[in-house]
Amino acid sequence: MAHASVSADHGHHDDEQHIAHVTPIKVYFAVWAALIVGTVITVAVSYVDFNVILGVPNVNLFVAMIVAITKALLVCAFFMHLKYDNKIFAVTFASAAIFLAIFFLLTFSDLMTRGQVDDKQGTFVKDHRAQQQVAPSATPQRSAH
Amino acid sequence: MSGSHHDNPYLAHHFDTPRQQLEANKLGIWLFLGQEIMFFSALFVGLMIFRSWYPQMYHTAAHELSVPQGAFNTIVLICSSLTMALAVRWAQMDVPNNNRTVFWLCLATFALAGVFLVVKYFEYSHKIHVGTLPGKFFDPSNPEFPAALKQFDNAKLFFGFYFCLTGLHGIHVLAGMGVIGWIMVRARRNEFNSKNFAAVECVGLYWHLVDLVWIFLFPLLYLVG
Amino acid sequence: MSVAATASGRVPHYLEAGKGIKSWLVTLDHKRIGVMYLWSVLGAFLLGGLAAILVRTELWSTGQTIMDANAYNRMFTLHGAAMVFLFIIPSVPAALGNILLPIMLGAKDVAFPRLNLASYYIYLVGALFALAAIAFGGVDTGWTFYTPYSTSDKVANTAVMMTFAAFVLGFSSIFTGINFIVTVHKLRAPGITWFRMPLFVWAIYSTAILQVLATPVLAITLLLFMVERTFGIGIFDATIGGDPVLFQHFFWFYSHPAVYIMILPGMGIISELTSTFSRRPIFGYTAVAFSSVALAIFSFLVWGHHMFVSGQSEYASALFSFLTFFVALPSGVKMFNWLGTMYKGSISFASPNLYAMAFMFLFSIGGLTGIFLGALSTDVHLTDSYFVVAHFHYVMMGGTIFAFFGGIHYWWPKTFGVTYNEGLAKIAVALQFIGFNITFFSQFILGTRGMPRRYFNYPPDFEELHRISTIGSYIVFAGFLLTAWYLIASLRKEKNAGDNPWHSVALEWQTSSPPPVENFVETPKIKHGPYDYDHPDAAPLVLASASSNRKAS
């Protein structure tokens, strides 16, 4: 790659004029392969009900999100060039993710804790949703389409 | 006003250097992508809230979606991201026929996006056929309505989210096809080279975001009921 | 951009750069776009103001005075929606920010001039939809469009058109925000470090972050509202398992930060005015700069304080109430530092500074009553009363609108090259300040006595206070009519304001007034900050004065 190395070690003027950072082609194919593998993993894992096996809710969700976040980071870092680019782009994108997390957390702080206080006494009462929150257990495994 | 950039036809009058212009364009598109994340956010928040409120309904309704079709579409979008990333790479290089390569890679991306929408069409028409639709179109009296769902009055909520999320994502795919088509026209005119590739890179970034949204949509809707 | 020098040897300013309506409609010059925004938002201000006067007139006496209850509901919705979406949100950033931000940074334009023009037209399209919704019968939900009432059959379908208008206007705001963030990051002239930026720029920058990250949530919320109303998908419908309060979460996730989209730019203006008219460096520059960013971030954490009586969980309410108090810290930093700037300064009582001092007085009241409302137990009693109405008018009108008009007066010579009648301006400020306090202080009292907001009728006991409030609103209105008159009259005068009538050392005054098309004849070299009145180089240096004969580039 003739221009692949044009970056920081060149003079300032050069740096301002030569702007392309060309990523080696094998990097793109390696990332693509990793994304395919990630998709296969996440589909395969979904056929195993960890919630039942481990007796803890949301394990499948957790596993799926770990895989999805890994895939997303790969896309961001290589396909979207965040690994090589000015860090301000990564900061911009990450700040959106942070405000998304705030949106999730504070909205959930309401919707998951409703109806737990006795209106008249202001005291803690039993969570009326507790029964509904049990992880799906007796439901059949996924049927093929 | 320094005259140093008058020899560069790609530099707009209010920028001083190509790097400044490129980084300004990219920061602009990254802010737009941040905006897109927040645009989708409320749908994801709502989806996860109703998932934890009604786990049984969600679980049952999610099983009505076709995992093979969803997984196939995931692969399609990942491949389209690869072709788009390669298009950006060739737009950045001053090699012979680089615009030709950009054109063909963009055409491949465009075609893959089309495949995605065709699969989506089959998914949607199946749901229209059996009546698993959002809101007032939700029809448990349909003879082919899934039996497992009949006990849940609120299953229309799940399909409301399904259609809103995939519909909004589909609109983004369509918009992406539009801007990729615009890049194809410009590549035909041999416009791209190592000094002028910002348009391809910005369209590429947008297309990768469309892929990113699907990377989260697919497991949340299809897999983790 | 090449410009020919006029016969006098003066570099032509941006108003001379093209003639005719078309030269305005297709302009890419940030100053002209800003001027178009300025007239548009002032038109929206007139519309919202007339609606306010009609609302106050209806409340002159118990029962029906000039309109029936339905017309009244539509009128206060019109007032709220026009003021919030068409006026206050675009007011300071899109009008003054567009005119000034690139000049303050020594840039030739904003980063994306075409996007800038597009966002103006998107604003116009949104405004047209809003006007159409009013013409087709109006909306009576209030500007908040709360479900389940707004999705019920009782509300006409014009609600969809009105929310679509707000949806479109949101994208205008997002694009302006993107443009400003990129401009601040990438187009600062050499020598303008982050900590040599004017505090107005810091405020606009913080605002732009909010515009980009919060406004899309409003867009998707309104989109969901439209889908809910059209297809009944049930997200906000409790009868099939949805949650109407979720709409409030989504709505306030934007609309609370939107309060800071409205007030932060105003605070930026006050920083400029206070320093210029006290002839002192701003006290605690860094603290004021970071307080803008801190307000922007905190504003995302407190939206639930709008929902204490909505059925929100008690735990969430306590959490939101606790977080709300943190907002007082950066606001307090600003107020303290403005006063610190004025302390022992050489204070001029020019009309822009009168607006700034009115701001400090009124915003203090607005801010402190906000603490009452942020406190969970007090708020339960004061929610949806006139106390809330008075509180946010003290912040939005006493704060933002007074700052906006202070800024208009301060930068009027910069923008149009003319001076207005200072005597009339002082009278107008006095009328607005006195009238404002009469209007809204009486509403604090009404609120604590139990007068609920948005009510058409009230018990006879409240009539006296309502009449005082209505009289006050007429005084305010007279004050703004006077302002409109002398500002418009000034435009017909000769452009002889001088380049720097306030003798400011800030960068935007170091080019000619009105500025040339690319703002500076040469890219300015900056050696000191915008408030360094004690810096040796700070004798107002004029880079492009009217007298010097310069070669246009």
PDB file of N, CA and C in Angstrom, chain C residues 355-403:
ATOM      1  N   TYR C 355     -30.846  44.889  30.154  1.00  0.00           N
ATOM      2  CA  TYR C 355     -31.441  43.563  29.939  1.00  0.00           C
ATOM      3  C   TYR C 355     -30.671  42.508  30.725  1.00  0.00           C
ATOM      4  N   ALA C 356     -29.337  42.612  30.732  1.00  0.00           N
ATOM      5  CA  ALA C 356     -28.540  41.609  31.441  1.00  0.00           C
ATOM      6  C   ALA C 356     -28.829  41.648  32.941  1.00  0.00           C
ATOM      7  N   MET C 357     -28.944  42.849  33.486  1.00  0.00           N
ATOM      8  CA  MET C 357     -29.205  42.928  34.927  1.00  0.00           C
ATOM      9  C   MET C 357     -30.614  42.459  35.243  1.00  0.00           C
ATOM     10  N   ALA C 358     -31.565  42.770  34.347  1.00  0.00           N
ATOM     11  CA  ALA C 358     -32.921  42.251  34.534  1.00  0.00           C
ATOM     12  C   ALA C 358     -32.890  40.723  34.517  1.00  0.00           C
ATOM     13  N   PHE C 359     -32.090  40.156  33.599  1.00  0.00           N
ATOM     14  CA  PHE C 359     -31.950  38.702  33.530  1.00  0.00           C
ATOM     15  C   PHE C 359     -31.505  38.148  34.875  1.00  0.00           C
ATOM     16  N   MET C 360     -30.448  38.749  35.449  1.00  0.00           N
ATOM     17  CA  MET C 360     -29.916  38.179  36.696  1.00  0.00           C
ATOM     18  C   MET C 360     -30.964  38.183  37.790  1.00  0.00           C
ATOM     19  N   PHE C 361     -31.727  39.283  37.885  1.00  0.00           N
ATOM     20  CA  PHE C 361     -32.763  39.372  38.913  1.00  0.00           C
ATOM     21  C   PHE C 361     -33.843  38.318  38.662  1.00  0.00           C
ATOM     22  N   LEU C 362     -34.341  38.286  37.436  1.00  0.00           N
ATOM     23  CA  LEU C 362     -35.472  37.411  37.136  1.00  0.00           C
ATOM     24  C   LEU C 362     -35.059  35.944  37.132  1.00  0.00           C
ATOM     25  N   PHE C 363     -33.867  35.661  36.594  1.00  0.00           N
ATOM     26  CA  PHE C 363     -33.436  34.266  36.564  1.00  0.00           C
ATOM     27  C   PHE C 363     -33.184  33.744  37.971  1.00  0.00           C
ATOM     28  N   SER C 364     -32.704  34.618  38.869  1.00  0.00           N
ATOM     29  CA  SER C 364     -32.524  34.169  40.259  1.00  0.00           C
ATOM     30  C   SER C 364     -33.847  33.721  40.847  1.00  0.00           C
ATOM     31  N   ILE C 365     -34.895  34.516  40.611  1.00  0.00           N
ATOM     32  CA  ILE C 365     -36.210  34.121  41.140  1.00  0.00           C
ATOM     33  C   ILE C 365     -36.665  32.829  40.469  1.00  0.00           C
ATOM     34  N   GLY C 366     -36.518  32.778  39.153  1.00  0.00           N
ATOM     35  CA  GLY C 366     -36.936  31.572  38.429  1.00  0.00           C
ATOM     36  C   GLY C 366     -36.162  30.353  38.892  1.00  0.00           C
ATOM     37  N   GLY C 367     -34.867  30.514  39.096  1.00  0.00           N
ATOM     38  CA  GLY C 367     -34.041  29.381  39.506  1.00  0.00           C
ATOM     39  C   GLY C 367     -34.355  28.921  40.908  1.00  0.00           C
ATOM     40  N   LEU C 368     -34.509  29.883  41.829  1.00  0.00           N
ATOM     41  CA  LEU C 368     -34.754  29.494  43.218  1.00  0.00           C
ATOM     42  C   LEU C 368     -36.124  28.855  43.383  1.00  0.00           C
ATOM     43  N   THR C 369     -37.140  29.337  42.659  1.00  0.00           N
ATOM     44  CA  THR C 369     -38.438  28.665  42.762  1.00  0.00           C
ATOM     45  C   THR C 369     -38.367  27.274  42.126  1.00  0.00           C
ATOM     46  N   GLY C 370     -37.409  27.093  41.238  1.00  0.00           N
ATOM     47  CA  GLY C 370     -37.196  25.758  40.689  1.00  0.00           C
ATOM     48  C   GLY C 370     -36.772  24.777  41.755  1.00  0.00           C
ATOM     49  N   ILE C 371     -36.049  25.262  42.759  1.00  0.00           N
ATOM     50  CA  ILE C 371     -35.641  24.365  43.837  1.00  0.00           C
ATOM     51  C   ILE C 371     -36.853  23.903  44.640  1.00  0.00           C
ATOM     52  N   PHE C 372     -37.827  24.815  44.828  1.00  0.00           N
ATOM     53  CA  PHE C 372     -39.075  24.391  45.503  1.00  0.00           C
ATOM     54  C   PHE C 372     -39.680  23.212  44.741  1.00  0.00           C
ATOM     55  N   LEU C 373     -39.705  23.383  43.418  1.00  0.00           N
ATOM     56  CA  LEU C 373     -40.417  22.403  42.597  1.00  0.00           C
ATOM     57  C   LEU C 373     -39.617  21.121  42.426  1.00  0.00           C
ATOM     58  N   GLY C 374     -38.292  21.221  42.564  1.00  0.00           N
ATOM     59  CA  GLY C 374     -37.475  20.015  42.466  1.00  0.00           C
ATOM     60  C   GLY C 374     -37.579  19.170  43.727  1.00  0.00           C
ATOM     61  N   ALA C 375     -37.962  19.812  44.837  1.00  0.00           N
ATOM     62  CA  ALA C 375     -38.111  19.062  46.087  1.00  0.00           C
ATOM     63  C   ALA C 375     -39.406  18.262  46.024  1.00  0.00           C
ATOM     64  N   LEU C 376     -39.273  16.961  46.139  1.00  0.00           N
ATOM     65  CA  LEU C 376     -40.388  16.046  45.885  1.00  0.00           C
ATOM     66  C   LEU C 376     -41.652  16.425  46.651  1.00  0.00           C
ATOM     67  N   SER C 377     -41.519  16.615  47.979  1.00  0.00           N
ATOM     68  CA  SER C 377     -42.732  16.789  48.799  1.00  0.00           C
ATOM     69  C   SER C 377     -43.410  18.124  48.496  1.00  0.00           C
ATOM     70  N   THR C 378     -42.619  19.194  48.248  1.00  0.00           N
ATOM     71  CA  THR C 378     -43.235  20.479  47.919  1.00  0.00           C
ATOM     72  C   THR C 378     -43.921  20.406  46.573  1.00  0.00           C
ATOM     73  N   ASP C 379     -43.247  19.715  45.660  1.00  0.00           N
ATOM     74  CA  ASP C 379     -43.752  19.691  44.291  1.00  0.00           C
ATOM     75  C   ASP C 379     -45.127  19.047  44.213  1.00  0.00           C
ATOM     76  N   VAL C 380     -45.362  18.022  45.045  1.00  0.00           N
ATOM     77  CA  VAL C 380     -46.648  17.330  44.982  1.00  0.00           C
ATOM     78  C   VAL C 380     -47.783  18.329  45.189  1.00  0.00           C
ATOM     79  N   HIS C 381     -47.538  19.343  46.011  1.00  0.00           N
ATOM     80  CA  HIS C 381     -48.591  20.342  46.253  1.00  0.00           C
ATOM     81  C   HIS C 381     -48.638  21.404  45.173  1.00  0.00           C
ATOM     82  N   LEU C 382     -47.492  21.712  44.583  1.00  0.00           N
ATOM     83  CA  LEU C 382     -47.450  22.831  43.637  1.00  0.00           C
ATOM     84  C   LEU C 382     -47.613  22.396  42.183  1.00  0.00           C
ATOM     85  N   THR C 383     -47.536  21.074  41.924  1.00  0.00           N
ATOM     86  CA  THR C 383     -47.616  20.601  40.543  1.00  0.00           C
ATOM     87  C   THR C 383     -48.842  21.139  39.833  1.00  0.00           C
ATOM     88  N   ASP C 384     -48.665  21.510  38.555  1.00  0.00           N
ATOM     89  CA  ASP C 384     -49.774  21.931  37.698  1.00  0.00           C
ATOM     90  C   ASP C 384     -50.545  23.102  38.287  1.00  0.00           C
ATOM     91  N   SER C 385     -49.875  23.908  39.106  1.00  0.00           N
ATOM     92  CA  SER C 385     -50.518  25.119  39.586  1.00  0.00           C
ATOM     93  C   SER C 385     -49.875  26.317  38.886  1.00  0.00           C
ATOM     94  N   TYR C 386     -50.424  27.512  39.142  1.00  0.00           N
ATOM     95  CA  TYR C 386     -49.825  28.714  38.559  1.00  0.00           C
ATOM     96  C   TYR C 386     -48.414  28.959  39.083  1.00  0.00           C
ATOM     97  N   PHE C 387     -48.058  28.319  40.196  1.00  0.00           N
ATOM     98  CA  PHE C 387     -46.688  28.466  40.685  1.00  0.00           C
ATOM     99  C   PHE C 387     -45.713  27.937  39.634  1.00  0.00           C
ATOM    100  N   VAL C 388     -46.049  26.799  39.032  1.00  0.00           N
ATOM    101  CA  VAL C 388     -45.193  26.237  37.980  1.00  0.00           C
ATOM    102  C   VAL C 388     -45.162  27.168  36.773  1.00  0.00           C
ATOM    103  N   VAL C 389     -46.347  27.694  36.409  1.00  0.00           N
ATOM    104  CA  VAL C 389     -46.413  28.608  35.267  1.00  0.00           C
ATOM    105  C   VAL C 389     -45.495  29.802  35.508  1.00  0.00           C
ATOM    106  N   ALA C 390     -45.602  30.385  36.700  1.00  0.00           N
ATOM    107  CA  ALA C 390     -44.771  31.551  37.010  1.00  0.00           C
ATOM    108  C   ALA C 390     -43.294  31.169  37.016  1.00  0.00           C
ATOM    109  N   HIS C 391     -42.974  30.005  37.605  1.00  0.00           N
ATOM    110  CA  HIS C 391     -41.566  29.565  37.663  1.00  0.00           C
ATOM    111  C   HIS C 391     -40.956  29.499  36.270  1.00  0.00           C
ATOM    112  N   PHE C 392     -41.623  28.790  35.358  1.00  0.00           N
ATOM    113  CA  PHE C 392     -40.918  28.618  34.083  1.00  0.00           C
ATOM    114  C   PHE C 392     -41.005  29.864  33.222  1.00  0.00           C
ATOM    115  N   HIS C 393     -41.978  30.754  33.482  1.00  0.00           N
ATOM    116  CA  HIS C 393     -41.926  32.023  32.761  1.00  0.00           C
ATOM    117  C   HIS C 393     -40.794  32.897  33.285  1.00  0.00           C
ATOM    118  N   TYR C 394     -40.522  32.819  34.584  1.00  0.00           N
ATOM    119  CA  TYR C 394     -39.371  33.576  35.095  1.00  0.00           C
ATOM    120  C   TYR C 394     -38.071  33.076  34.466  1.00  0.00           C
ATOM    121  N   VAL C 395     -37.990  31.757  34.204  1.00  0.00           N
ATOM    122  CA  VAL C 395     -36.768  31.235  33.580  1.00  0.00           C
ATOM    123  C   VAL C 395     -36.772  31.488  32.080  1.00  0.00           C
ATOM    124  N   MET C 396     -37.883  31.116  31.422  1.00  0.00           N
ATOM    125  CA  MET C 396     -37.908  31.171  29.950  1.00  0.00           C
ATOM    126  C   MET C 396     -38.047  32.606  29.451  1.00  0.00           C
ATOM    127  N   MET C 397     -38.965  33.347  30.054  1.00  0.00           N
ATOM    128  CA  MET C 397     -39.155  34.713  29.556  1.00  0.00           C
ATOM    129  C   MET C 397     -38.212  35.666  30.270  1.00  0.00           C
ATOM    130  N   GLY C 398     -38.240  35.653  31.604  1.00  0.00           N
ATOM    131  CA  GLY C 398     -37.342  36.538  32.343  1.00  0.00           C
ATOM    132  C   GLY C 398     -35.892  36.188  32.087  1.00  0.00           C
ATOM    133  N   GLY C 399     -35.629  34.915  31.789  1.00  0.00           N
ATOM    134  CA  GLY C 399     -34.261  34.512  31.479  1.00  0.00           C
ATOM    135  C   GLY C 399     -33.979  34.643  29.995  1.00  0.00           C
ATOM    136  N   THR C 400     -34.454  33.656  29.235  1.00  0.00           N
ATOM    137  CA  THR C 400     -34.041  33.575  27.832  1.00  0.00           C
ATOM    138  C   THR C 400     -34.460  34.788  27.017  1.00  0.00           C
ATOM    139  N   ILE C 401     -35.713  35.221  27.157  1.00  0.00           N
ATOM    140  CA  ILE C 401     -36.172  36.285  26.261  1.00  0.00           C
ATOM    141  C   ILE C 401     -35.495  37.608  26.615  1.00  0.00           C
ATOM    142  N   PHE C 402     -35.287  37.858  27.894  1.00  0.00           N
ATOM    143  CA  PHE C 402     -34.564  39.085  28.245  1.00  0.00           C
ATOM    144  C   PHE C 402     -33.130  39.008  27.734  1.00  0.00           C
ATOM    145  N   ALA C 403     -32.502  37.831  27.859  1.00  0.00           N
ATOM    146  CA  ALA C 403     -31.135  37.692  27.336  1.00  0.00           C
ATOM    147  C   ALA C 403     -31.129  37.854  25.821  1.00  0.00           C
TER     148      ALA C 403
END
